[in-house]
Amino acid sequence: GAMTALGKLVDRIASGQVPPGAAAGLALTTLTPLRKKNGRLRPVAAGEALRRLTAKALARAHAKPIADAVGAAQFGVGTPGGTEALCHAAQVESGQKPRAVFVALDMRNAFPSLDRDQVLAAVRRHVPPLLPYARLVLGRRSYYRFLGAKGEGEALPADQGVDQGDPLTPAFLAV
């Protein structure tokens, strides 16, 4: 039935075996502007539904090799509520050590700044089962679609970085 057909389609996407036109559609991400507390706009990315479904299935199927590749010292991949847990642990630690100095590092524009060839090499080296999918989504130009000031859809091309809105993007960043 329908679920069997959907499973076959997800398998094809995961293995990178889709026609070029379909691959281009999978590389389209919609940006929605949300207003931040400081009044500035922050674009939030929502990837194409079949791509998200495939990436979630791959992340679940390969959770152990992904966790091994990114290491235990990170909290952003494969740890439900990981960043919140890290934040609470830091608060407890700082309460117990009031004279200690803590440093917080933030990777500004981390996703769009990555070199795709380096990400593909890292995936090949550390999580090879994800390589066909990684080649599919990182081996071509991506497009971010947003509504312009006149309400018309506009597309921004991206040849660098990993796509926001893909559930595997944090893993691609971390490997």
PDB file of N, CA and C in Angstrom, residues 62-120:
ATOM      1  N   HIS A  62      21.157   4.839  12.085  1.00  0.00           N
ATOM      2  CA  HIS A  62      22.611   4.897  12.253  1.00  0.00           C
ATOM      3  C   HIS A  62      23.007   5.710  13.489  1.00  0.00           C
ATOM      4  N   ALA A  63      22.167   5.692  14.507  1.00  0.00           N
ATOM      5  CA  ALA A  63      22.414   6.487  15.712  1.00  0.00           C
ATOM      6  C   ALA A  63      23.744   6.123  16.379  1.00  0.00           C
ATOM      7  N   LYS A  64      24.062   4.858  16.461  1.00  0.00           N
ATOM      8  CA  LYS A  64      25.305   4.427  17.134  1.00  0.00           C
ATOM      9  C   LYS A  64      26.543   4.915  16.391  1.00  0.00           C
ATOM     10  N   PRO A  65      26.677   4.667  15.068  1.00  0.00           N
ATOM     11  CA  PRO A  65      27.877   5.189  14.400  1.00  0.00           C
ATOM     12  C   PRO A  65      27.954   6.718  14.393  1.00  0.00           C
ATOM     13  N   ILE A  66      26.811   7.390  14.365  1.00  0.00           N
ATOM     14  CA  ILE A  66      26.826   8.858  14.444  1.00  0.00           C
ATOM     15  C   ILE A  66      27.345   9.279  15.814  1.00  0.00           C
ATOM     16  N   ALA A  67      26.835   8.657  16.882  1.00  0.00           N
ATOM     17  CA  ALA A  67      27.278   8.986  18.238  1.00  0.00           C
ATOM     18  C   ALA A  67      28.768   8.708  18.403  1.00  0.00           C
ATOM     19  N   ASP A  68      29.237   7.600  17.860  1.00  0.00           N
ATOM     20  CA  ASP A  68      30.669   7.284  17.936  1.00  0.00           C
ATOM     21  C   ASP A  68      31.492   8.331  17.190  1.00  0.00           C
ATOM     22  N   ALA A  69      30.983   8.788  16.050  1.00  0.00           N
ATOM     23  CA  ALA A  69      31.730   9.744  15.226  1.00  0.00           C
ATOM     24  C   ALA A  69      31.820  11.123  15.872  1.00  0.00           C
ATOM     25  N   VAL A  70      30.751  11.573  16.521  1.00  0.00           N
ATOM     26  CA  VAL A  70      30.750  12.926  17.079  1.00  0.00           C
ATOM     27  C   VAL A  70      31.329  12.975  18.483  1.00  0.00           C
ATOM     28  N   GLY A  71      31.378  11.841  19.162  1.00  0.00           N
ATOM     29  CA  GLY A  71      31.986  11.778  20.484  1.00  0.00           C
ATOM     30  C   GLY A  71      31.033  12.107  21.614  1.00  0.00           C
ATOM     31  N   ALA A  72      31.419  11.687  22.794  1.00  0.00           N
ATOM     32  CA  ALA A  72      30.567  11.832  23.978  1.00  0.00           C
ATOM     33  C   ALA A  72      30.584  13.238  24.557  1.00  0.00           C
ATOM     34  N   ALA A  73      31.540  14.067  24.165  1.00  0.00           N
ATOM     35  CA  ALA A  73      31.677  15.389  24.770  1.00  0.00           C
ATOM     36  C   ALA A  73      30.790  16.448  24.132  1.00  0.00           C
ATOM     37  N   GLN A  74      29.972  16.069  23.181  1.00  0.00           N
ATOM     38  CA  GLN A  74      29.067  17.044  22.580  1.00  0.00           C
ATOM     39  C   GLN A  74      27.632  16.706  22.986  1.00  0.00           C
ATOM     40  N   PHE A  75      26.768  17.715  22.974  1.00  0.00           N
ATOM     41  CA  PHE A  75      25.399  17.536  23.443  1.00  0.00           C
ATOM     42  C   PHE A  75      24.356  17.879  22.395  1.00  0.00           C
ATOM     43  N   GLY A  76      24.780  18.213  21.182  1.00  0.00           N
ATOM     44  CA  GLY A  76      23.835  18.670  20.169  1.00  0.00           C
ATOM     45  C   GLY A  76      23.324  17.599  19.240  1.00  0.00           C
ATOM     46  N   VAL A  77      23.928  16.406  19.249  1.00  0.00           N
ATOM     47  CA  VAL A  77      23.546  15.346  18.317  1.00  0.00           C
ATOM     48  C   VAL A  77      23.246  14.078  19.106  1.00  0.00           C
ATOM     49  N   GLY A  78      22.054  13.534  18.916  1.00  0.00           N
ATOM     50  CA  GLY A  78      21.714  12.252  19.516  1.00  0.00           C
ATOM     51  C   GLY A  78      21.446  12.285  21.007  1.00  0.00           C
ATOM     52  N   THR A  79      21.366  13.451  21.587  1.00  0.00           N
ATOM     53  CA  THR A  79      21.073  13.580  23.008  1.00  0.00           C
ATOM     54  C   THR A  79      19.788  14.385  23.151  1.00  0.00           C
ATOM     55  N   PRO A  80      18.660  13.727  23.414  1.00  0.00           N
ATOM     56  CA  PRO A  80      17.416  14.484  23.570  1.00  0.00           C
ATOM     57  C   PRO A  80      17.548  15.534  24.673  1.00  0.00           C
ATOM     58  N   GLY A  81      17.232  16.764  24.344  1.00  0.00           N
ATOM     59  CA  GLY A  81      17.342  17.854  25.308  1.00  0.00           C
ATOM     60  C   GLY A  81      18.776  18.114  25.723  1.00  0.00           C
ATOM     61  N   GLY A  82      19.725  17.769  24.856  1.00  0.00           N
ATOM     62  CA  GLY A  82      21.139  17.851  25.198  1.00  0.00           C
ATOM     63  C   GLY A  82      21.614  19.236  25.579  1.00  0.00           C
ATOM     64  N   THR A  83      21.234  20.240  24.817  1.00  0.00           N
ATOM     65  CA  THR A  83      21.720  21.585  25.132  1.00  0.00           C
ATOM     66  C   THR A  83      21.110  22.092  26.440  1.00  0.00           C
ATOM     67  N   GLU A  84      19.851  21.716  26.705  1.00  0.00           N
ATOM     68  CA  GLU A  84      19.227  22.105  27.969  1.00  0.00           C
ATOM     69  C   GLU A  84      19.927  21.419  29.136  1.00  0.00           C
ATOM     70  N   ALA A  85      20.261  20.131  28.972  1.00  0.00           N
ATOM     71  CA  ALA A  85      20.974  19.403  30.024  1.00  0.00           C
ATOM     72  C   ALA A  85      22.336  20.032  30.286  1.00  0.00           C
ATOM     73  N   LEU A  86      23.024  20.411  29.219  1.00  0.00           N
ATOM     74  CA  LEU A  86      24.327  21.058  29.371  1.00  0.00           C
ATOM     75  C   LEU A  86      24.188  22.385  30.104  1.00  0.00           C
ATOM     76  N   CYS A  87      23.168  23.153  29.769  1.00  0.00           N
ATOM     77  CA  CYS A  87      22.926  24.446  30.405  1.00  0.00           C
ATOM     78  C   CYS A  87      22.670  24.257  31.905  1.00  0.00           C
ATOM     79  N   HIS A  88      21.824  23.297  32.259  1.00  0.00           N
ATOM     80  CA  HIS A  88      21.520  23.042  33.673  1.00  0.00           C
ATOM     81  C   HIS A  88      22.756  22.555  34.418  1.00  0.00           C
ATOM     82  N   ALA A  89      23.549  21.690  33.781  1.00  0.00           N
ATOM     83  CA  ALA A  89      24.779  21.203  34.413  1.00  0.00           C
ATOM     84  C   ALA A  89      25.739  22.359  34.672  1.00  0.00           C
ATOM     85  N   ALA A  90      25.836  23.284  33.729  1.00  0.00           N
ATOM     86  CA  ALA A  90      26.711  24.451  33.906  1.00  0.00           C
ATOM     87  C   ALA A  90      26.200  25.341  35.044  1.00  0.00           C
ATOM     88  N   GLN A  91      24.877  25.482  35.154  1.00  0.00           N
ATOM     89  CA  GLN A  91      24.321  26.288  36.237  1.00  0.00           C
ATOM     90  C   GLN A  91      24.623  25.666  37.599  1.00  0.00           C
ATOM     91  N   VAL A  92      24.461  24.349  37.704  1.00  0.00           N
ATOM     92  CA  VAL A  92      24.756  23.654  38.958  1.00  0.00           C
ATOM     93  C   VAL A  92      26.232  23.794  39.299  1.00  0.00           C
ATOM     94  N   GLU A  93      27.075  23.560  38.312  1.00  0.00           N
ATOM     95  CA  GLU A  93      28.524  23.650  38.527  1.00  0.00           C
ATOM     96  C   GLU A  93      28.929  25.056  38.950  1.00  0.00           C
ATOM     97  N   SER A  94      28.367  26.075  38.303  1.00  0.00           N
ATOM     98  CA  SER A  94      28.728  27.451  38.658  1.00  0.00           C
ATOM     99  C   SER A  94      28.215  27.811  40.049  1.00  0.00           C
ATOM    100  N   GLY A  95      27.086  27.223  40.457  1.00  0.00           N
ATOM    101  CA  GLY A  95      26.586  27.451  41.814  1.00  0.00           C
ATOM    102  C   GLY A  95      27.487  26.826  42.864  1.00  0.00           C
ATOM    103  N   GLN A  96      28.094  25.686  42.522  1.00  0.00           N
ATOM    104  CA  GLN A  96      28.986  25.006  43.454  1.00  0.00           C
ATOM    105  C   GLN A  96      30.389  25.616  43.461  1.00  0.00           C
ATOM    106  N   LYS A  97      30.732  26.319  42.408  1.00  0.00           N
ATOM    107  CA  LYS A  97      32.065  26.920  42.287  1.00  0.00           C
ATOM    108  C   LYS A  97      31.913  28.395  41.900  1.00  0.00           C
ATOM    109  N   PRO A  98      31.470  29.221  42.839  1.00  0.00           N
ATOM    110  CA  PRO A  98      31.176  30.625  42.498  1.00  0.00           C
ATOM    111  C   PRO A  98      32.388  31.437  42.051  1.00  0.00           C
ATOM    112  N   ARG A  99      33.600  30.997  42.333  1.00  0.00           N
ATOM    113  CA  ARG A  99      34.790  31.754  41.935  1.00  0.00           C
ATOM    114  C   ARG A  99      35.368  31.253  40.615  1.00  0.00           C
ATOM    115  N   ALA A 100      34.778  30.205  40.063  1.00  0.00           N
ATOM    116  CA  ALA A 100      35.278  29.634  38.812  1.00  0.00           C
ATOM    117  C   ALA A 100      34.897  30.525  37.636  1.00  0.00           C
ATOM    118  N   VAL A 101      35.649  30.420  36.577  1.00  0.00           N
ATOM    119  CA  VAL A 101      35.382  31.166  35.349  1.00  0.00           C
ATOM    120  C   VAL A 101      34.895  30.166  34.299  1.00  0.00           C
ATOM    121  N   PHE A 102      33.811  30.496  33.640  1.00  0.00           N
ATOM    122  CA  PHE A 102      33.244  29.635  32.602  1.00  0.00           C
ATOM    123  C   PHE A 102      33.256  30.391  31.283  1.00  0.00           C
ATOM    124  N   VAL A 103      33.547  29.689  30.226  1.00  0.00           N
ATOM    125  CA  VAL A 103      33.591  30.291  28.898  1.00  0.00           C
ATOM    126  C   VAL A 103      32.542  29.602  28.033  1.00  0.00           C
ATOM    127  N   ALA A 104      31.739  30.389  27.352  1.00  0.00           N
ATOM    128  CA  ALA A 104      30.747  29.857  26.419  1.00  0.00           C
ATOM    129  C   ALA A 104      31.180  30.219  25.003  1.00  0.00           C
ATOM    130  N   LEU A 105      31.203  29.235  24.137  1.00  0.00           N
ATOM    131  CA  LEU A 105      31.569  29.464  22.745  1.00  0.00           C
ATOM    132  C   LEU A 105      30.351  29.221  21.875  1.00  0.00           C
ATOM    133  N   ASP A 106      30.141  30.094  20.919  1.00  0.00           N
ATOM    134  CA  ASP A 106      29.026  29.957  19.994  1.00  0.00           C
ATOM    135  C   ASP A 106      29.581  30.024  18.584  1.00  0.00           C
ATOM    136  N   MET A 107      29.174  29.080  17.759  1.00  0.00           N
ATOM    137  CA  MET A 107      29.652  29.059  16.376  1.00  0.00           C
ATOM    138  C   MET A 107      28.674  29.856  15.522  1.00  0.00           C
ATOM    139  N   ARG A 108      28.989  31.086  15.289  1.00  0.00           N
ATOM    140  CA  ARG A 108      28.119  31.954  14.516  1.00  0.00           C
ATOM    141  C   ARG A 108      28.107  31.515  13.053  1.00  0.00           C
ATOM    142  N   ASN A 109      26.914  31.376  12.498  1.00  0.00           N
ATOM    143  CA  ASN A 109      26.741  30.957  11.104  1.00  0.00           C
ATOM    144  C   ASN A 109      27.469  29.654  10.799  1.00  0.00           C
ATOM    145  N   ALA A 110      27.455  28.726  11.745  1.00  0.00           N
ATOM    146  CA  ALA A 110      28.203  27.477  11.582  1.00  0.00           C
ATOM    147  C   ALA A 110      27.703  26.669  10.386  1.00  0.00           C
ATOM    148  N   PHE A 111      26.395  26.476  10.261  1.00  0.00           N
ATOM    149  CA  PHE A 111      25.883  25.632   9.186  1.00  0.00           C
ATOM    150  C   PHE A 111      26.240  26.165   7.798  1.00  0.00           C
ATOM    151  N   PRO A 112      25.979  27.437   7.508  1.00  0.00           N
ATOM    152  CA  PRO A 112      26.294  27.917   6.152  1.00  0.00           C
ATOM    153  C   PRO A 112      27.778  28.124   5.885  1.00  0.00           C
ATOM    154  N   SER A 113      28.610  28.047   6.900  1.00  0.00           N
ATOM    155  CA  SER A 113      30.034  28.302   6.722  1.00  0.00           C
ATOM    156  C   SER A 113      30.859  27.051   6.411  1.00  0.00           C
ATOM    157  N   LEU A 114      30.288  25.881   6.592  1.00  0.00           N
ATOM    158  CA  LEU A 114      31.062  24.650   6.388  1.00  0.00           C
ATOM    159  C   LEU A 114      31.405  24.420   4.924  1.00  0.00           C
ATOM    160  N   ASP A 115      32.558  23.831   4.707  1.00  0.00           N
ATOM    161  CA  ASP A 115      32.982  23.433   3.370  1.00  0.00           C
ATOM    162  C   ASP A 115      32.363  22.061   3.072  1.00  0.00           C
ATOM    163  N   ARG A 116      31.570  21.988   2.037  1.00  0.00           N
ATOM    164  CA  ARG A 116      30.852  20.748   1.726  1.00  0.00           C
ATOM    165  C   ARG A 116      31.786  19.577   1.428  1.00  0.00           C
ATOM    166  N   ASP A 117      32.889  19.841   0.746  1.00  0.00           N
ATOM    167  CA  ASP A 117      33.837  18.760   0.454  1.00  0.00           C
ATOM    168  C   ASP A 117      34.435  18.191   1.736  1.00  0.00           C
ATOM    169  N   GLN A 118      34.701  19.046   2.697  1.00  0.00           N
ATOM    170  CA  GLN A 118      35.241  18.572   3.982  1.00  0.00           C
ATOM    171  C   GLN A 118      34.194  17.776   4.751  1.00  0.00           C
ATOM    172  N   VAL A 119      32.942  18.208   4.681  1.00  0.00           N
ATOM    173  CA  VAL A 119      31.867  17.458   5.345  1.00  0.00           C
ATOM    174  C   VAL A 119      31.734  16.080   4.704  1.00  0.00           C
ATOM    175  N   LEU A 120      31.740  16.026   3.374  1.00  0.00           N
ATOM    176  CA  LEU A 120      31.629  14.733   2.691  1.00  0.00           C
ATOM    177  C   LEU A 120      32.801  13.820   3.045  1.00  0.00           C
TER     178      LEU A 120
END
